[in-house]
Amino acid sequence: MSVISSQQVDELKASLSTSALVLTPESEGYDEGIKRWASSAEKPAALAVFPTSAEDVSKILQFSTANSLDLAVCGGGHSTGGSSSTDGGISINLSKMRKCVVDVESKTVSIEGGALWKVVDEALGKHGLAAVGGTVNHTGVGGLTLGGGYGWLTPKYGLTIDNLLSVELVLATGEIVTASATQNTDLFWAARGAGSGFGVATNFVFQAHEQKNHVWGGMMLFPPSQLREVFEASNFLTESDKEGKSAHGVGFVSPPPTFDALVAVMVVYNGPEEDGRKFCEPLLSLKPLVEHTSSMPYEKVNGMVNDLMPFGLRRSMKGSACLFPISIPLAEEAFQDYLKFKTSVPDAAGTMVLFEPISPRKILEVPQTATAFANRGKYFNVLFSSTWTQKENDEVCREWGREMAKKMDEFLRKGMAAEGGSWGGDGVGQYANYDSFSEKGEVMFGVNFPRLKELKRRYDPGNVFGKGLNLLG
Ligand SMILES: Cc1cc2nc3c(=O)[nH]c(=O)nc-3n(C[C@H](O)[C@H](O)[C@H](O)COP(=O)(O)OP(=O)(O)OC[C@H]3O[C@@H](n4cnc5c(N)ncnc54)[C@H](O)[C@@H]3O)c2cc1C
């Protein structure tokens, strides 16, 4: 890798628009430029560059390639695996590209590639509209969309990518293209699930949906002695919602100040409080220790737990999947494993496990091979999210997530084998956006991998966008 001279830095600056920024480690604002949600994912870039247009991005890519620099692209900065950071290379920070324009008539929204979901939720909320975005809305539209995207509205409208109408991409050559159902269709297919391996997405257009009514929901906490009843209630809710009006997550958390382990449920019901309470009666009748629920406009719902997920801690995420209904012995065993881990690594007290039994009905309306994303099946995601503070615990905390995901995966495969094909066929059983970047491309993309590999060779043979999964095979 070459070293960048100050003359080259000046040349890069001169080629960009005046509103763009190029920061070296000595510049004011550089530390903010390489900051990520997980402090363990931060790396010292040689240059942190803040473009303000697709043309700027194109110039930066050409500069990076000409100087054989490592390249990282940062949207919202939530990758815990470090895929949006570079050690000694050029970091494209898209935080100056967050414009969001709503077209009320067509109910569509056009969003720049560095936007956060909060911006989108608020812009759409003003018009009684909503998009399928992330449930913690300081996450980036970029990373979440390009890897698939699940949200509270997924039971009703599918994945984020199932609502994507077009994406503007700056390719490895610097060429700026639009990909949609009618333009650059190969790239549009690849962008929906494996997008970060194909270019820098500088703009997205999504279909939004009418969302005039308030929704009801929030968090409930229960003592571990009620684990069985809570998971039974969770299974009941999933089974009884035939219209996709609700979604919930159930798992284990250890909130401050005591950091005692509790069973948590986050629920959202798309309707009035009265109906939501009636629907959640199996949970509410268990008399949660804590109930933080309320009726709110949809634009608020994805901000409910933002403060519980702050920037600045060391973090890792690892995903797996689970068949419906959640096996109670499996949940009990996962809880015992969770307790053991917290005892053996007290620094990791803030760790969380989340079962996300989101109905896949709408997701399964799109065939597995219609998009590069290959995690469509009659199952749901499970997230192991370790949180800690000391660098010396990095490996043990990351390894715990990997081990737990492996265990969950073995259970999943056994269940799938027992059910024959009735679980849904060819889904890979793992969400790549839960930082599965150490996995092989074929594991994460299954039946779609051969086509993906071919497209990667065509559009990015030099693996300029190589920080995520290995798509070259
Ligand atoms: C607190 C938290 C809550 C989450 N909630 C959800 C959820 O509700 N639903 C869900 O589906 N996922 C969720 N996730 C997972 C989330 O989808 C991923 O972490 C995602 O990668 C975040 O995107 P980002 O832009 O913030 O991250 P970044 O770290 O900026 O990017 C992640 C990857 O995408 C690439 N990338 C980002 N933007 C662009 C772009 N514009 N063009 C090209 N490449 C780009 C980066 O290079 C990197 O490889 C959550 C994660 C966290 C940490």
mmCIF file of N, CA, C and O and ligand atoms in Angstrom, residues 37 73-79 83-84 94 113 134-136 138-144 146 149-151 196 199-201 204 309 317 431 433-434 437, ligand 1:
data_model
loop_
_atom_site.group_PDB
_atom_site.id
_atom_site.type_symbol
_atom_site.label_atom_id
_atom_site.label_comp_id
_atom_site.label_asym_id
_atom_site.label_seq_id
_atom_site.Cartn_x
_atom_site.Cartn_y
_atom_site.Cartn_z
ATOM 1 N N TRP A 37 -20.028 3.211 15.689
ATOM 2 C CA TRP A 37 -20.925 2.845 16.793
ATOM 3 C C TRP A 37 -20.173 1.973 17.801
ATOM 4 O O TRP A 37 -20.222 2.210 19.005
ATOM 5 N N VAL A 73 -16.020 2.303 3.187
ATOM 6 C CA VAL A 73 -17.162 3.210 3.000
ATOM 7 C C VAL A 73 -17.986 3.177 4.278
ATOM 8 O O VAL A 73 -18.363 2.105 4.743
ATOM 9 N N CYS A 74 -18.261 4.353 4.826
ATOM 10 C CA CYS A 74 -19.034 4.406 6.063
ATOM 11 C C CYS A 74 -20.368 5.118 5.840
ATOM 12 O O CYS A 74 -20.402 6.268 5.409
ATOM 13 N N GLY A 75 -21.464 4.412 6.152
ATOM 14 C CA GLY A 75 -22.801 5.017 6.104
ATOM 15 C C GLY A 75 -23.163 5.520 7.489
ATOM 16 O O GLY A 75 -22.804 6.623 7.897
ATOM 17 N N GLY A 76 -23.839 4.668 8.260
ATOM 18 C CA GLY A 76 -24.188 5.035 9.642
ATOM 19 C C GLY A 76 -23.144 4.570 10.653
ATOM 20 O O GLY A 76 -23.232 4.921 11.828
ATOM 21 N N GLY A 77 -22.173 3.755 10.222
ATOM 22 C CA GLY A 77 -21.063 3.354 11.086
ATOM 23 C C GLY A 77 -21.401 2.260 12.095
ATOM 24 O O GLY A 77 -20.736 2.142 13.124
ATOM 25 N N HIS A 78 -22.383 1.395 11.812
ATOM 26 C CA HIS A 78 -22.800 0.400 12.816
ATOM 27 C C HIS A 78 -22.204 -0.985 12.634
ATOM 28 O O HIS A 78 -22.507 -1.889 13.412
ATOM 29 N N SER A 79 -21.394 -1.170 11.621
ATOM 30 C CA SER A 79 -20.742 -2.473 11.483
ATOM 31 C C SER A 79 -19.851 -2.705 12.701
ATOM 32 O O SER A 79 -19.028 -1.863 13.036
ATOM 33 N N SER A 83 -16.133 -3.360 8.972
ATOM 34 C CA SER A 83 -16.191 -3.311 7.509
ATOM 35 C C SER A 83 -16.359 -1.889 6.968
ATOM 36 O O SER A 83 -16.232 -1.667 5.770
ATOM 37 N N SER A 84 -16.626 -0.914 7.838
ATOM 38 C CA SER A 84 -16.688 0.462 7.341
ATOM 39 C C SER A 84 -15.469 1.275 7.786
ATOM 40 O O SER A 84 -15.491 2.507 7.746
ATOM 41 N N LEU A 94 -19.839 9.127 4.533
ATOM 42 C CA LEU A 94 -20.958 9.694 3.770
ATOM 43 C C LEU A 94 -21.855 10.624 4.596
ATOM 44 O O LEU A 94 -22.965 10.953 4.179
ATOM 45 N N GLY A 113 -27.044 8.517 0.259
ATOM 46 C CA GLY A 113 -26.424 7.276 0.753
ATOM 47 C C GLY A 113 -25.879 7.302 2.164
ATOM 48 O O GLY A 113 -25.589 6.256 2.745
ATOM 49 N N GLY A 134 -34.845 0.533 9.875
ATOM 50 C CA GLY A 134 -34.317 -0.160 11.051
ATOM 51 C C GLY A 134 -35.017 0.237 12.344
ATOM 52 O O GLY A 134 -35.558 1.341 12.458
ATOM 53 N N THR A 135 -34.991 -0.663 13.309
ATOM 54 C CA THR A 135 -35.698 -0.466 14.570
ATOM 55 C C THR A 135 -34.900 0.356 15.589
ATOM 56 O O THR A 135 -35.385 0.616 16.688
ATOM 57 N N VAL A 136 -33.662 0.693 15.218
ATOM 58 C CA VAL A 136 -32.868 1.635 16.031
ATOM 59 C C VAL A 136 -32.426 2.682 15.023
ATOM 60 O O VAL A 136 -31.572 2.423 14.191
ATOM 61 N N HIS A 138 -30.680 5.319 14.677
ATOM 62 C CA HIS A 138 -29.387 5.963 14.378
ATOM 63 C C HIS A 138 -28.534 5.056 13.483
ATOM 64 O O HIS A 138 -27.378 5.349 13.213
ATOM 65 N N THR A 139 -29.097 3.916 13.030
ATOM 66 C CA THR A 139 -28.378 3.095 12.039
ATOM 67 C C THR A 139 -28.474 3.763 10.661
ATOM 68 O O THR A 139 -29.362 4.570 10.409
ATOM 69 N N GLY A 140 -27.569 3.364 9.771
ATOM 70 C CA GLY A 140 -27.509 3.986 8.448
ATOM 71 C C GLY A 140 -28.445 3.312 7.451
ATOM 72 O O GLY A 140 -28.612 2.094 7.468
ATOM 73 N N VAL A 141 -29.018 4.124 6.576
ATOM 74 C CA VAL A 141 -29.837 3.586 5.489
ATOM 75 C C VAL A 141 -28.953 2.705 4.589
ATOM 76 O O VAL A 141 -29.371 1.644 4.119
ATOM 77 N N GLY A 142 -27.687 3.138 4.405
ATOM 78 C CA GLY A 142 -26.786 2.455 3.462
ATOM 79 C C GLY A 142 -26.533 0.999 3.814
ATOM 80 O O GLY A 142 -26.921 0.088 3.068
ATOM 81 N N GLY A 143 -25.892 0.767 4.956
ATOM 82 C CA GLY A 143 -25.519 -0.602 5.309
ATOM 83 C C GLY A 143 -26.734 -1.484 5.505
ATOM 84 O O GLY A 143 -26.768 -2.635 5.040
ATOM 85 N N LEU A 144 -27.737 -0.964 6.167
ATOM 86 C CA LEU A 144 -28.925 -1.773 6.465
ATOM 87 C C LEU A 144 -29.625 -2.202 5.169
ATOM 88 O O LEU A 144 -29.979 -3.365 4.991
ATOM 89 N N LEU A 146 -28.400 -2.263 1.975
ATOM 90 C CA LEU A 146 -27.614 -3.064 1.031
ATOM 91 C C LEU A 146 -27.481 -4.513 1.488
ATOM 92 O O LEU A 146 -27.193 -5.407 0.698
ATOM 93 N N GLY A 149 -32.341 -5.704 5.371
ATOM 94 C CA GLY A 149 -33.178 -4.772 6.118
ATOM 95 C C GLY A 149 -34.483 -5.328 6.660
ATOM 96 O O GLY A 149 -35.417 -5.619 5.902
ATOM 97 N N TYR A 150 -34.532 -5.481 7.972
ATOM 98 C CA TYR A 150 -35.755 -5.886 8.671
ATOM 99 C C TYR A 150 -36.214 -4.724 9.547
ATOM 100 O O TYR A 150 -35.380 -4.042 10.147
ATOM 101 N N GLY A 151 -37.534 -4.539 9.671
ATOM 102 C CA GLY A 151 -38.046 -3.494 10.553
ATOM 103 C C GLY A 151 -39.408 -3.878 11.093
ATOM 104 O O GLY A 151 -39.938 -4.952 10.781
ATOM 105 N N SER A 196 -22.994 -3.721 -0.724
ATOM 106 C CA SER A 196 -21.750 -3.040 -0.334
ATOM 107 C C SER A 196 -20.540 -3.631 -1.052
ATOM 108 O O SER A 196 -19.467 -3.034 -1.055
ATOM 109 N N GLY A 199 -20.418 -1.264 -4.972
ATOM 110 C CA GLY A 199 -20.217 0.158 -5.238
ATOM 111 C C GLY A 199 -20.562 0.986 -4.022
ATOM 112 O O GLY A 199 -20.938 0.446 -2.976
ATOM 113 N N VAL A 200 -20.439 2.294 -4.183
ATOM 114 C CA VAL A 200 -20.884 3.203 -3.125
ATOM 115 C C VAL A 200 -22.293 3.652 -3.519
ATOM 116 O O VAL A 200 -22.484 4.216 -4.597
ATOM 117 N N ALA A 201 -23.261 3.373 -2.656
ATOM 118 C CA ALA A 201 -24.637 3.793 -2.950
ATOM 119 C C ALA A 201 -24.779 5.242 -2.525
ATOM 120 O O ALA A 201 -24.636 5.570 -1.347
ATOM 121 N N PHE A 204 -30.826 6.319 -2.695
ATOM 122 C CA PHE A 204 -31.814 5.235 -2.723
ATOM 123 C C PHE A 204 -33.197 5.846 -2.964
ATOM 124 O O PHE A 204 -33.495 6.914 -2.424
ATOM 125 N N MET A 309 -28.759 2.022 23.140
ATOM 126 C CA MET A 309 -27.758 1.490 22.198
ATOM 127 C C MET A 309 -26.749 2.584 21.845
ATOM 128 O O MET A 309 -26.609 2.960 20.685
ATOM 129 N N MET A 317 -21.541 -8.357 16.976
ATOM 130 C CA MET A 317 -22.858 -8.922 16.667
ATOM 131 C C MET A 317 -22.638 -10.210 15.907
ATOM 132 O O MET A 317 -21.737 -10.293 15.070
ATOM 133 N N TYR A 431 -28.435 -13.862 8.836
ATOM 134 C CA TYR A 431 -28.551 -12.506 8.281
ATOM 135 C C TYR A 431 -27.155 -11.878 8.221
ATOM 136 O O TYR A 431 -26.529 -11.638 9.254
ATOM 137 N N ASN A 433 -26.124 -8.984 7.734
ATOM 138 C CA ASN A 433 -25.931 -7.685 8.381
ATOM 139 C C ASN A 433 -25.650 -7.811 9.872
ATOM 140 O O ASN A 433 -25.294 -6.819 10.508
ATOM 141 N N TYR A 434 -25.829 -9.006 10.430
ATOM 142 C CA TYR A 434 -25.388 -9.200 11.805
ATOM 143 C C TYR A 434 -23.922 -9.639 11.778
ATOM 144 O O TYR A 434 -23.520 -10.638 12.356
ATOM 145 N N PHE A 437 -19.304 -11.320 8.443
ATOM 146 C CA PHE A 437 -18.359 -11.103 7.350
ATOM 147 C C PHE A 437 -17.219 -12.117 7.288
ATOM 148 O O PHE A 437 -16.529 -12.220 6.293
HETATM 149 C C1 LIG B 1 -27.975 -0.858 17.250
HETATM 150 C C2 LIG B 1 -28.232 -1.633 15.979
HETATM 151 C C3 LIG B 1 -29.549 -1.867 15.579
HETATM 152 C C4 LIG B 1 -29.797 -2.576 14.411
HETATM 153 N N1 LIG B 1 -31.095 -2.784 14.015
HETATM 154 C C5 LIG B 1 -31.342 -3.394 12.834
HETATM 155 C C6 LIG B 1 -32.683 -3.538 12.357
HETATM 156 O O1 LIG B 1 -33.645 -3.135 12.993
HETATM 157 N N2 LIG B 1 -32.862 -4.138 11.157
HETATM 158 C C7 LIG B 1 -31.831 -4.609 10.412
HETATM 159 O O2 LIG B 1 -32.055 -5.123 9.341
HETATM 160 N N3 LIG B 1 -30.553 -4.480 10.842
HETATM 161 C C8 LIG B 1 -30.300 -3.891 12.020
HETATM 162 N N4 LIG B 1 -29.012 -3.751 12.449
HETATM 163 C C9 LIG B 1 -27.917 -4.273 11.622
HETATM 164 C C10 LIG B 1 -27.601 -3.233 10.546
HETATM 165 O O3 LIG B 1 -28.372 -3.535 9.412
HETATM 166 C C11 LIG B 1 -26.102 -3.283 10.168
HETATM 167 O O4 LIG B 1 -25.327 -3.008 11.291
HETATM 168 C C12 LIG B 1 -25.802 -2.298 9.045
HETATM 169 O O5 LIG B 1 -24.583 -2.661 8.472
HETATM 170 C C13 LIG B 1 -25.724 -0.875 9.529
HETATM 171 O O6 LIG B 1 -25.471 -0.002 8.476
HETATM 172 P P1 LIG B 1 -24.639 1.338 8.706
HETATM 173 O O7 LIG B 1 -24.689 2.091 7.434
HETATM 174 O O8 LIG B 1 -25.080 1.987 9.950
HETATM 175 O O9 LIG B 1 -23.205 0.743 9.008
HETATM 176 P P2 LIG B 1 -21.756 0.994 8.362
HETATM 177 O O10 LIG B 1 -20.814 0.445 9.378
HETATM 178 O O11 LIG B 1 -21.565 2.380 7.928
HETATM 179 O O12 LIG B 1 -21.801 0.075 7.089
HETATM 180 C C14 LIG B 1 -21.969 -1.326 7.128
HETATM 181 C C15 LIG B 1 -21.491 -1.889 5.785
HETATM 182 O O13 LIG B 1 -22.246 -1.325 4.720
HETATM 183 C C16 LIG B 1 -21.388 -0.561 3.858
HETATM 184 N N5 LIG B 1 -22.088 0.686 3.508
HETATM 185 C C17 LIG B 1 -22.746 1.529 4.330
HETATM 186 N N6 LIG B 1 -23.303 2.526 3.626
HETATM 187 C C18 LIG B 1 -22.968 2.300 2.341
HETATM 188 C C19 LIG B 1 -23.253 2.979 1.126
HETATM 189 N N7 LIG B 1 -24.011 4.067 1.080
HETATM 190 N N8 LIG B 1 -22.742 2.459 -0.020
HETATM 191 C C20 LIG B 1 -21.983 1.337 -0.008
HETATM 192 N N9 LIG B 1 -21.693 0.650 1.105
HETATM 193 C C21 LIG B 1 -22.191 1.129 2.258
HETATM 194 C C22 LIG B 1 -20.124 -0.300 4.642
HETATM 195 O O14 LIG B 1 -19.020 -0.154 3.784
HETATM 196 C C23 LIG B 1 -20.037 -1.552 5.501
HETATM 197 O O15 LIG B 1 -19.474 -2.618 4.756
HETATM 198 C C24 LIG B 1 -28.720 -3.058 13.627
HETATM 199 C C25 LIG B 1 -27.419 -2.818 14.033
HETATM 200 C C26 LIG B 1 -27.169 -2.124 15.201
HETATM 201 C C27 LIG B 1 -25.751 -1.902 15.612
#
